[in-house]
Coordinates of C-alpha atoms and ligand atoms in Angstrom, one line a residue:
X63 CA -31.2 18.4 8.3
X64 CA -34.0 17.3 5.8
X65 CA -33.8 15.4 2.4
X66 CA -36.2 14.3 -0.3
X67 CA -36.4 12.2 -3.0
X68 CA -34.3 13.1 -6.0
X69 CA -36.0 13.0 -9.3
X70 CA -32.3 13.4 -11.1
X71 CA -28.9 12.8 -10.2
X72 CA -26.1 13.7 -12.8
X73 CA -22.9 15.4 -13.0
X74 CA -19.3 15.5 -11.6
X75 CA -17.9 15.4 -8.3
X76 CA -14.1 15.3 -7.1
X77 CA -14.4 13.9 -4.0
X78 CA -11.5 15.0 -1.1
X79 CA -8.6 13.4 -0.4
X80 CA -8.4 10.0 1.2
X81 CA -8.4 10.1 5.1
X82 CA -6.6 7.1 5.6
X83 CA -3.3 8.4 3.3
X84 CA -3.9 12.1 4.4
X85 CA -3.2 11.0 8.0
X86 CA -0.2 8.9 7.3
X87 CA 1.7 11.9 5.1
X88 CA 1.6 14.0 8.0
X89 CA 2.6 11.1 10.3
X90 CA 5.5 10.0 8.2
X91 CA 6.0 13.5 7.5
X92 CA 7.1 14.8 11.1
X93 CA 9.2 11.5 11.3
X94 CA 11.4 12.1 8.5
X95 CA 14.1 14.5 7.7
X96 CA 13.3 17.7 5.7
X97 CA 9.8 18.9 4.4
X98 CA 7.2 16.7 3.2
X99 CA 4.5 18.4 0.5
X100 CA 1.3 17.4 0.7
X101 CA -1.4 18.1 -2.3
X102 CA -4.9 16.7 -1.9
X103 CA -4.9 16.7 2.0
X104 CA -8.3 16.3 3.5
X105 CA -8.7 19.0 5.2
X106 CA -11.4 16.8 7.7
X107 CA -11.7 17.1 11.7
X108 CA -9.7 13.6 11.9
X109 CA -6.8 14.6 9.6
X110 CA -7.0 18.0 11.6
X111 CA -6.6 15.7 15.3
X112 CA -3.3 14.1 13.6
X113 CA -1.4 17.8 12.5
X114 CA -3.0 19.0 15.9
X115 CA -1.1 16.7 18.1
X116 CA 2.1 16.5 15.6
X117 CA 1.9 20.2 16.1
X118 CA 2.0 19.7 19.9
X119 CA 4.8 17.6 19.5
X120 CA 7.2 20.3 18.3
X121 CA 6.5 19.7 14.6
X122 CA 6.1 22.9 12.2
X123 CA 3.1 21.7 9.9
X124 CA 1.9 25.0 7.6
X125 CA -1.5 24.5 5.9
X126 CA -2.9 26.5 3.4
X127 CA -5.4 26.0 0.8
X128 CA -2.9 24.9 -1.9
X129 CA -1.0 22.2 0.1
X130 CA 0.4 21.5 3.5
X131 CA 4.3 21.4 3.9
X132 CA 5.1 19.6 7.2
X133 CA 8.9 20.1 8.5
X134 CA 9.6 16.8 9.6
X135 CA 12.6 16.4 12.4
X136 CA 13.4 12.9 12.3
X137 CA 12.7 9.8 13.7
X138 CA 13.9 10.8 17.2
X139 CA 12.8 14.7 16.2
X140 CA 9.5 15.0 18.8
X141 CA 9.3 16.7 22.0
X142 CA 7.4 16.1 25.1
X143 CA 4.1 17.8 24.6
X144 CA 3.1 20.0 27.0
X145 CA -0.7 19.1 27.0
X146 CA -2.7 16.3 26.7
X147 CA -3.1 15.1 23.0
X148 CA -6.5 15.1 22.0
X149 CA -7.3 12.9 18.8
X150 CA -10.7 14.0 18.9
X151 CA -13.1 11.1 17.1
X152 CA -10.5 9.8 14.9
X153 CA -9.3 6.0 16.0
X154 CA -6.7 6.3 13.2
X155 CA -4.8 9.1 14.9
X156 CA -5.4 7.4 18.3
X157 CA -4.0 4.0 17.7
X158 CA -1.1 5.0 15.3
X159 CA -0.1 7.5 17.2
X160 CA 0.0 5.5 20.1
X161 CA 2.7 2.9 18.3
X162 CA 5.0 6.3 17.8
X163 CA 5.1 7.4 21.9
X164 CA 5.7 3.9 23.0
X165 CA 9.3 4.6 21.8
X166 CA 9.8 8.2 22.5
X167 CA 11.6 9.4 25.9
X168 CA 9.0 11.4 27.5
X169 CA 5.2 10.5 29.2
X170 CA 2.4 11.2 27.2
X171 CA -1.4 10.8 28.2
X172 CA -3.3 10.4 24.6
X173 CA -7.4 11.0 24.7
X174 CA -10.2 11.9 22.5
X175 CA -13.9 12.3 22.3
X176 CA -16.8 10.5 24.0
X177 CA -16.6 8.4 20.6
X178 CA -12.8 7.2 21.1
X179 CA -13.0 7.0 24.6
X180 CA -15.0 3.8 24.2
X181 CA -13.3 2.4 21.4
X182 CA -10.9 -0.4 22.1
X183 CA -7.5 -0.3 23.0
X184 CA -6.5 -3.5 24.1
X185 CA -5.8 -4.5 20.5
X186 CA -2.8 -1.8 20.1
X187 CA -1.9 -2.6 24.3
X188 CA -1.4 -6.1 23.9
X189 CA 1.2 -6.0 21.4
X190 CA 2.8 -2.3 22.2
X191 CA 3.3 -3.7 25.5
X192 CA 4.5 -7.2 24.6
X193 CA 7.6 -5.0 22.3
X194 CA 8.5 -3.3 26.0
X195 CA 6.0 -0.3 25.8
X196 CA 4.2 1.0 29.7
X197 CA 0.5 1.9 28.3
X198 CA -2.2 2.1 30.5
X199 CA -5.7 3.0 29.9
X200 CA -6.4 5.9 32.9
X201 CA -9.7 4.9 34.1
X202 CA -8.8 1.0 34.1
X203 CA -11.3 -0.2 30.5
X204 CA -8.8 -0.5 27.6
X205 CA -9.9 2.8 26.2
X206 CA -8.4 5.8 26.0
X207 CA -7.7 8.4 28.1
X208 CA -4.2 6.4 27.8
X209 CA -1.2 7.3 29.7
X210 CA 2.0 6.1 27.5
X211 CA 5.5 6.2 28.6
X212 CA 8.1 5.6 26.3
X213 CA 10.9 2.6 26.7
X214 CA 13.5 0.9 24.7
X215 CA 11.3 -1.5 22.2
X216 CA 11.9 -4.8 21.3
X217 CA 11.4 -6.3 17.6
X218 CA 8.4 -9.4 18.2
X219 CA 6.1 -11.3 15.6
X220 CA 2.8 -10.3 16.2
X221 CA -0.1 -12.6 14.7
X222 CA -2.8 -10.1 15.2
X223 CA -6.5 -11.7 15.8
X224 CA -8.1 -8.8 13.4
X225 CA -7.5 -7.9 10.2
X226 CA -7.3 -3.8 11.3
X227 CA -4.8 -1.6 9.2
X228 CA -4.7 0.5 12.7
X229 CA -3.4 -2.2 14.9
X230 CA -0.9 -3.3 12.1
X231 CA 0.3 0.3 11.4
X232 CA 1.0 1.0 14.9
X233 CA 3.2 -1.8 15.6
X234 CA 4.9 -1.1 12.6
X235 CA 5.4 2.4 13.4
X236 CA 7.0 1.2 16.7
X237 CA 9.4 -1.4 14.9
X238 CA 10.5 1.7 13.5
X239 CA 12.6 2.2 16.7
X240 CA 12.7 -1.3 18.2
X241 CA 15.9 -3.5 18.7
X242 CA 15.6 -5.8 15.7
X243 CA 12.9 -6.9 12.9
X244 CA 9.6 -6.7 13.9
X245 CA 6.8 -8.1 11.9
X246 CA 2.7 -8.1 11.8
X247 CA 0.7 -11.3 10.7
X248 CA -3.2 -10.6 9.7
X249 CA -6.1 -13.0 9.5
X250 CA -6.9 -11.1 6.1
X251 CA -4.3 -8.7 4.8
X252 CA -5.7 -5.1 5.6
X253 CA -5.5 -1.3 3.7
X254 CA -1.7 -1.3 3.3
X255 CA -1.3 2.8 2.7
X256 CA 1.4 2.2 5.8
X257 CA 3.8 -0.1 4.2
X258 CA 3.4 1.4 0.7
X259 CA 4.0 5.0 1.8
X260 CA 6.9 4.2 4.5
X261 CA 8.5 2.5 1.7
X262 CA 8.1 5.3 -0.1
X263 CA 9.8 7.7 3.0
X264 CA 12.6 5.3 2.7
X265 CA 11.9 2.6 5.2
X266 CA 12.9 -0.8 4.8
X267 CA 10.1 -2.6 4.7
X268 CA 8.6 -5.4 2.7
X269 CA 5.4 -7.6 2.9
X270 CA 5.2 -11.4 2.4
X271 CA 1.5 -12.9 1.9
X272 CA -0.5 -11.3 5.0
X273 CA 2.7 -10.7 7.1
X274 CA 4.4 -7.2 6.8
X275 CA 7.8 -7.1 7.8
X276 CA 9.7 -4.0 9.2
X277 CA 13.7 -3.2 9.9
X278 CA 14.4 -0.3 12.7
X279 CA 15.6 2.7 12.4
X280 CA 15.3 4.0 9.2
X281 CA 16.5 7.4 7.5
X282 CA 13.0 8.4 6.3
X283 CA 13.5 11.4 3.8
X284 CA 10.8 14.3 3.3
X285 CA 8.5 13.6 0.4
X286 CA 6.0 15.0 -2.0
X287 CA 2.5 13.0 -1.2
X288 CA -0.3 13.5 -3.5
X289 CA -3.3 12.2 -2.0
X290 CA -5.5 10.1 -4.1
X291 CA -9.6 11.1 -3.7
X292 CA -11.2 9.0 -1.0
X293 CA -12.7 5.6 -2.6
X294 CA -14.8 5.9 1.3
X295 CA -16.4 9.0 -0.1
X296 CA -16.7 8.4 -3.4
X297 CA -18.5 5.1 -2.5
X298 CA -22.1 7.4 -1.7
X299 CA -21.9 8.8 -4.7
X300 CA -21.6 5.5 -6.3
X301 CA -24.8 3.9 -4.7
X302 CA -26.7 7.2 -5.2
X303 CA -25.3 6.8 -9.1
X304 CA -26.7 3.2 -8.7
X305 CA -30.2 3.7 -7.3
X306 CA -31.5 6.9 -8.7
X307 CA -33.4 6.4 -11.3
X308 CA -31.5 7.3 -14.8
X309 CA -28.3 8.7 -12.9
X310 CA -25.2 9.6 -14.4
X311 CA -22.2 10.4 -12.0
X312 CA -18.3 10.8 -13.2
X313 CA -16.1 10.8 -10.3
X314 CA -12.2 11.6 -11.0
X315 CA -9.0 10.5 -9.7
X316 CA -10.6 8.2 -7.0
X317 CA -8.3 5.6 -5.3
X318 CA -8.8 2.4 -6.5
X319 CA -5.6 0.5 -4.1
X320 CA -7.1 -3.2 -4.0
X321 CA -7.1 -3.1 -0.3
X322 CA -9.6 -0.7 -0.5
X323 CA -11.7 -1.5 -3.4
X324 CA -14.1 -3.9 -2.7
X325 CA -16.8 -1.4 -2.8
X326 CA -16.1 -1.5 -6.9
X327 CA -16.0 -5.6 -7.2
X328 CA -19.6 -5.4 -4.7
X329 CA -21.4 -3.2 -6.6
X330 CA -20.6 -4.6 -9.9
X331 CA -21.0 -8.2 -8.7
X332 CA -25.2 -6.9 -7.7
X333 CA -25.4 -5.5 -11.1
X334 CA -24.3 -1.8 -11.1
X335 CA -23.0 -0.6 -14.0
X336 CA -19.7 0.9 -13.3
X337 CA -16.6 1.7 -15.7
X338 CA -12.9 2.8 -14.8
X339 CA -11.4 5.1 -17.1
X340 CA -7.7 6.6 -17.2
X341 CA -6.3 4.3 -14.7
X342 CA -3.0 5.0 -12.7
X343 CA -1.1 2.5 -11.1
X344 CA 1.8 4.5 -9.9
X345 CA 2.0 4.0 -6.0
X346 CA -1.4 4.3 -4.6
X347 CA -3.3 3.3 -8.0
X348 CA -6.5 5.8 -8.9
X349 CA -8.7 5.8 -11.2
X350 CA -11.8 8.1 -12.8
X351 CA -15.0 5.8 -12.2
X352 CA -18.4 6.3 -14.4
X353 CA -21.0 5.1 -12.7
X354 CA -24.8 4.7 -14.6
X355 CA -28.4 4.2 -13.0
X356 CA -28.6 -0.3 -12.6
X357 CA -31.0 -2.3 -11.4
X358 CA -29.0 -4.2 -8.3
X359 CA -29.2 -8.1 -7.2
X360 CA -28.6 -9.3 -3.4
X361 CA -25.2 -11.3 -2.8
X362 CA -23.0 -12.9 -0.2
X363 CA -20.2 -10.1 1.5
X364 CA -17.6 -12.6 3.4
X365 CA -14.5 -13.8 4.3
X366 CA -11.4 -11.9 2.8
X367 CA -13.7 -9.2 0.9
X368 CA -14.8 -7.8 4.4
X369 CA -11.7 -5.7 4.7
X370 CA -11.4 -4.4 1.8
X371 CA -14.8 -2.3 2.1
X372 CA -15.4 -2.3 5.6
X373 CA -16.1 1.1 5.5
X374 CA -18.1 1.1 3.4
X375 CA -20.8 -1.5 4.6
X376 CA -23.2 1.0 5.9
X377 CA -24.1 2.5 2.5
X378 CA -23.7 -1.2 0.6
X379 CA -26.6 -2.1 3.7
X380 CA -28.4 1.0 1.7
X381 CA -27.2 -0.6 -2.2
X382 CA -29.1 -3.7 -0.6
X383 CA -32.3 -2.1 0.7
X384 CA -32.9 -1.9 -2.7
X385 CA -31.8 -4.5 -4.4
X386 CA -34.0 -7.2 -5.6
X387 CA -33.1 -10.6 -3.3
X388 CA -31.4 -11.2 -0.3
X389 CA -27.6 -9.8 0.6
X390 CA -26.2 -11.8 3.1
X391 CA -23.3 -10.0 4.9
X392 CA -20.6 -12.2 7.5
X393 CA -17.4 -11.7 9.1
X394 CA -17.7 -8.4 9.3
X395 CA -18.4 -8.3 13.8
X396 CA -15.9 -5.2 13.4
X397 CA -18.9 -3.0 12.4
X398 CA -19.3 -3.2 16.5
X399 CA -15.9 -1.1 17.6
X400 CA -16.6 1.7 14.8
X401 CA -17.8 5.1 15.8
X402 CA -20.4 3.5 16.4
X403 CA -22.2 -0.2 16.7
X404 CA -22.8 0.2 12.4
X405 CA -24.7 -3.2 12.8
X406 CA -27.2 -1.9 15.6
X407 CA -27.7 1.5 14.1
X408 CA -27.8 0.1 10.6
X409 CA -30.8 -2.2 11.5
X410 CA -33.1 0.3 13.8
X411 CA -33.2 2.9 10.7
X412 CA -32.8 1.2 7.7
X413 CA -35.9 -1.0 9.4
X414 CA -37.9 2.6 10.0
X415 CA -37.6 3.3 6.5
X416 CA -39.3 0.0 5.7
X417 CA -36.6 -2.5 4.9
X418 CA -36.4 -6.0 6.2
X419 CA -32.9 -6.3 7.4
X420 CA -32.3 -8.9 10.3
X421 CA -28.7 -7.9 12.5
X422 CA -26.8 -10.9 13.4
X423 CA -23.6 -11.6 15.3
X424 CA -21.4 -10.7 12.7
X425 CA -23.3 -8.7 9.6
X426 CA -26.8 -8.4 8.3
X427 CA -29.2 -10.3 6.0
X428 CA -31.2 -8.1 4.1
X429 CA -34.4 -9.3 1.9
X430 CA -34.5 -6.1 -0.6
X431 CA -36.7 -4.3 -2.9
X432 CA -39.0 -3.0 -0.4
X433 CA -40.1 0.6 -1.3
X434 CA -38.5 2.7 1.0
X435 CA -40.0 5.7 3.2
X436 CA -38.6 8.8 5.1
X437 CA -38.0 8.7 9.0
X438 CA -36.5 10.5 11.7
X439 CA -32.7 9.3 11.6
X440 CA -29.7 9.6 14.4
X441 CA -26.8 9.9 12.9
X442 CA -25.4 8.2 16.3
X443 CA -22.5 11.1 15.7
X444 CA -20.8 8.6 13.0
X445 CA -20.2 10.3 9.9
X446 CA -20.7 7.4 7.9
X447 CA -24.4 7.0 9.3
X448 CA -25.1 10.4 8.2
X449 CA -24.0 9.6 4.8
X450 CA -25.6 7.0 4.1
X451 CA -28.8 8.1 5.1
X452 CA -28.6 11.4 3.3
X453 CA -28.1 8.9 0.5
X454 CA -31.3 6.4 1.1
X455 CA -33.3 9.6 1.2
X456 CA -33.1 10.1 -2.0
X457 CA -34.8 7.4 -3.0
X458 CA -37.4 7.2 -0.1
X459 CA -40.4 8.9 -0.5
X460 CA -41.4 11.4 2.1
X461 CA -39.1 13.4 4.1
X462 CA -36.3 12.1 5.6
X463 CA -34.5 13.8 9.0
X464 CA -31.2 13.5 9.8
X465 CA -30.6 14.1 13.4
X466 CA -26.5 14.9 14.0
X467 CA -25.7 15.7 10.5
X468 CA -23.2 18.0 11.2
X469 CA -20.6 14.9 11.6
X470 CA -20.1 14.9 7.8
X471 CA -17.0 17.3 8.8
X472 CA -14.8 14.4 10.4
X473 CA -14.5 12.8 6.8
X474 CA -16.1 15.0 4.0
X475 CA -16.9 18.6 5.0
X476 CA -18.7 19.6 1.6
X477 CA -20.8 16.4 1.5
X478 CA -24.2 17.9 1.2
X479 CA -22.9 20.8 -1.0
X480 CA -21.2 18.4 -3.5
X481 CA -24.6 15.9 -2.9
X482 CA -26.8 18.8 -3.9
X483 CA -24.8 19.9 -7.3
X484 CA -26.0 16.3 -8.2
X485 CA -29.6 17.1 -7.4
X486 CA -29.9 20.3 -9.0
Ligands
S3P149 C1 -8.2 2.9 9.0 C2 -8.4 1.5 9.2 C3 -9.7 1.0 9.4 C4 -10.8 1.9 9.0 C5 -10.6 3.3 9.4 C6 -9.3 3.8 8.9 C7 -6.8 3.3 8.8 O1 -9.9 0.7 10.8 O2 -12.1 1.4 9.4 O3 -11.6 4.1 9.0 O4 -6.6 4.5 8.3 O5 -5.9 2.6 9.1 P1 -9.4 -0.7 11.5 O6 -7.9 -0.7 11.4 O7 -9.9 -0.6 12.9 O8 -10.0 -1.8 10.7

């Protein structure tokens, strides 16, 4: 696909429901007893992988356009599928699933894409494993295809080495059927939909500083979920708010859940002018953001911040390209493991369109304010690639091409419609 430079950006967009949450509803949905409603689903290819292999699982799960209702059959409710499950490019799927068939009494084999199947595993292995669960990774690499037979699970205390909601979410989901208490210690506390939305279900479970803390075998009750819009996705409409010259962009009910957020505290720490109006702090807080045309300042993205936007760092990398000074970005090695090597890919093409951005082990310096020009672009099949590209374009001049484009559909499937309203 091919983009130009936008001489105007203004207007609204309601950006679709938050991946993360839209996964977990239909997760905790099939685990608990009676029907779970779910307005605001994103209606994504990841989200689509989760109901897929729920769906394979025995689980009734009716979508329509208004809301999906998923007839949940309790904790011990799943059958043997009689397939393989496929969890197509989404890791979220893969590695929380994976915590649910350690305790289940059948075999399972668990794959996905090209994408997943080099993703690691080892993280959700290690401790699956040390709580009594047989996984093995088929071809011998600590990625999926993974073969996963379901035992009797103990209750352990896990210190994880990464701060990854994933890893923590599915060794919580298996402490949902282990012997005793099991709990998860993180470097940096990570997104925490998991604990507030089992809670929610009717789990017991309770956090203390960065450990989360989870009793077994809980009577989780069917639920209504509304999703909150995805703070991910609203985040290019932010920095394309930002950068284009006298933009104006309101974006409604937008999750704002501090775990998540530090996409807001970056962008107004460089300078970008942005306001939250009609703020909700019931469950997963949201909030309607404003966001006006600013110039931007480089800054320092570390330590604890990282996981709260990590995400998001590919189209901060673009908020940077243009900023005046240098943005130095640490801690964030993760960028590595994601659908794909965000620091490698972020560097080749951000340095095509003219900006001088150095990769290092763990981040990216970036000396802004260079005038940025069109290039050829690979979106690497990463959804978040494509975005942010499509995003930089409009404020490079020349053409910019966006090779792979099509991945928008894992995460936001009306991304270049809702871009081009903006445009008009
Ligand atoms: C997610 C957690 C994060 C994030 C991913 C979604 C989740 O991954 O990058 O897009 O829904 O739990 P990690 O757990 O690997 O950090």
């Amino acid at each position: 696909m091919i983009f130009q430079k936008a001489n105007h950006l203004k207007g609204e967009v309601t950006v679709p429901g938050d991946k993360s949450i839209s996964h977990r509803a239909v997760m905790f949905g099939a685990l608990a007893e009676g029907v779970t409603e779910v307005t605001n689903f994103l209606q994504g290819a990841d989200c689509l992988s989760t109901i897929d292999c729920f769906r394979k699982m025995g689980i009734e799960i009716e979508n329509t356009p208004e809301h999906i209702l998923i007839h949940g059959r309790g904790l011990h409710g799943l059958t043997q599928p009689a397939c393989v499950l496929d969890a197509g490019n989404s890791g979220t799927t893969t590695r929380l699933i994976s915590g649910i068939l350690a305790a289940q009494n059948f075999e399972t084999m668990l794959t996905g894409d090209a994408s997943i199947q080099k993703r690691p595993m080892r993280r959700i292995m290690e401790p699956l494993s040390m709580m009594g669960a047989k996984i093995a990774s088929v071809n011998n690499n600590d990625c999926a295809p993974l073969c996963i037979t379901g035992a009797p699970l103990h209750g352990i205390h896990y210190h994880s080495r990464v701060a990854s909601a994933q890893v923590k979410s599915s060794i919580l989901l298996a402490g949902l059927y282990a012997d005793g208490e099991t709990m998860v210690t993180e470097p940096t506390v990570s997104r925490n939909h998991s604990e507030i939305m089992l809670r929610y279900f009717g789990a017991d479970i309770r956090t203390e500083g960065k450990t989360a803390i989870v009793q077994p075998e809980p009577v989780l009750k069917g639920q209504k979920v509304t999703v909150p819009g995805d703070i991910s996705s609203a985040a290019y409409f932010i920095a394309a708010g930002l950068l284009v010259p006298g933009a104006e962009v309101y974006l409604p009910n937008v999750g704002i859940n501090p775990t998540r957020n530090g996409i807001l505290r970056v962008a107004q720490a460089m300078g970008g002018d942005i306001t939250l109006l009609h703020v909700n702090d019931a469950g997963e807080p949201t909030a309607d953001l404003l966001i006006k045309h600013s110039p931007l300042h480089g800054i320092t993205i570390e330590g604890d911040l990282i996981p709260t936007l990590i995400d998001e760092l590919p189209i901060i990398n673009i908020m940077a390209a243009c900023a005046e000074g240098t943005t130095v970005i640490r801690d964030a090695a993760e960028l590595k493991v994601k659908e794909s090597n965000r620091i490698d890919v972020m560097v080749e093409h951000l340095k095509a369109m003219g900006c001088d951005i150095t990769g290092t082990d763990d981040g990216m310096i970036i000396n802004g304010g260079n005038p940025l020009h069109g290039a050829v672009i690979d979106s690497h099949m990463d959804h978040r690639i494509a975005m942010s590209f499509a995003i930089a374009s409009l404020i490079a001049d020349g053409e910019t091409h966006i090779k792979g484009s099509d991945i928008v559909t894992i995460s936001y499937p009306n991304f270049y419609e809702d871009l081009a309203k903006l445009t008009r």
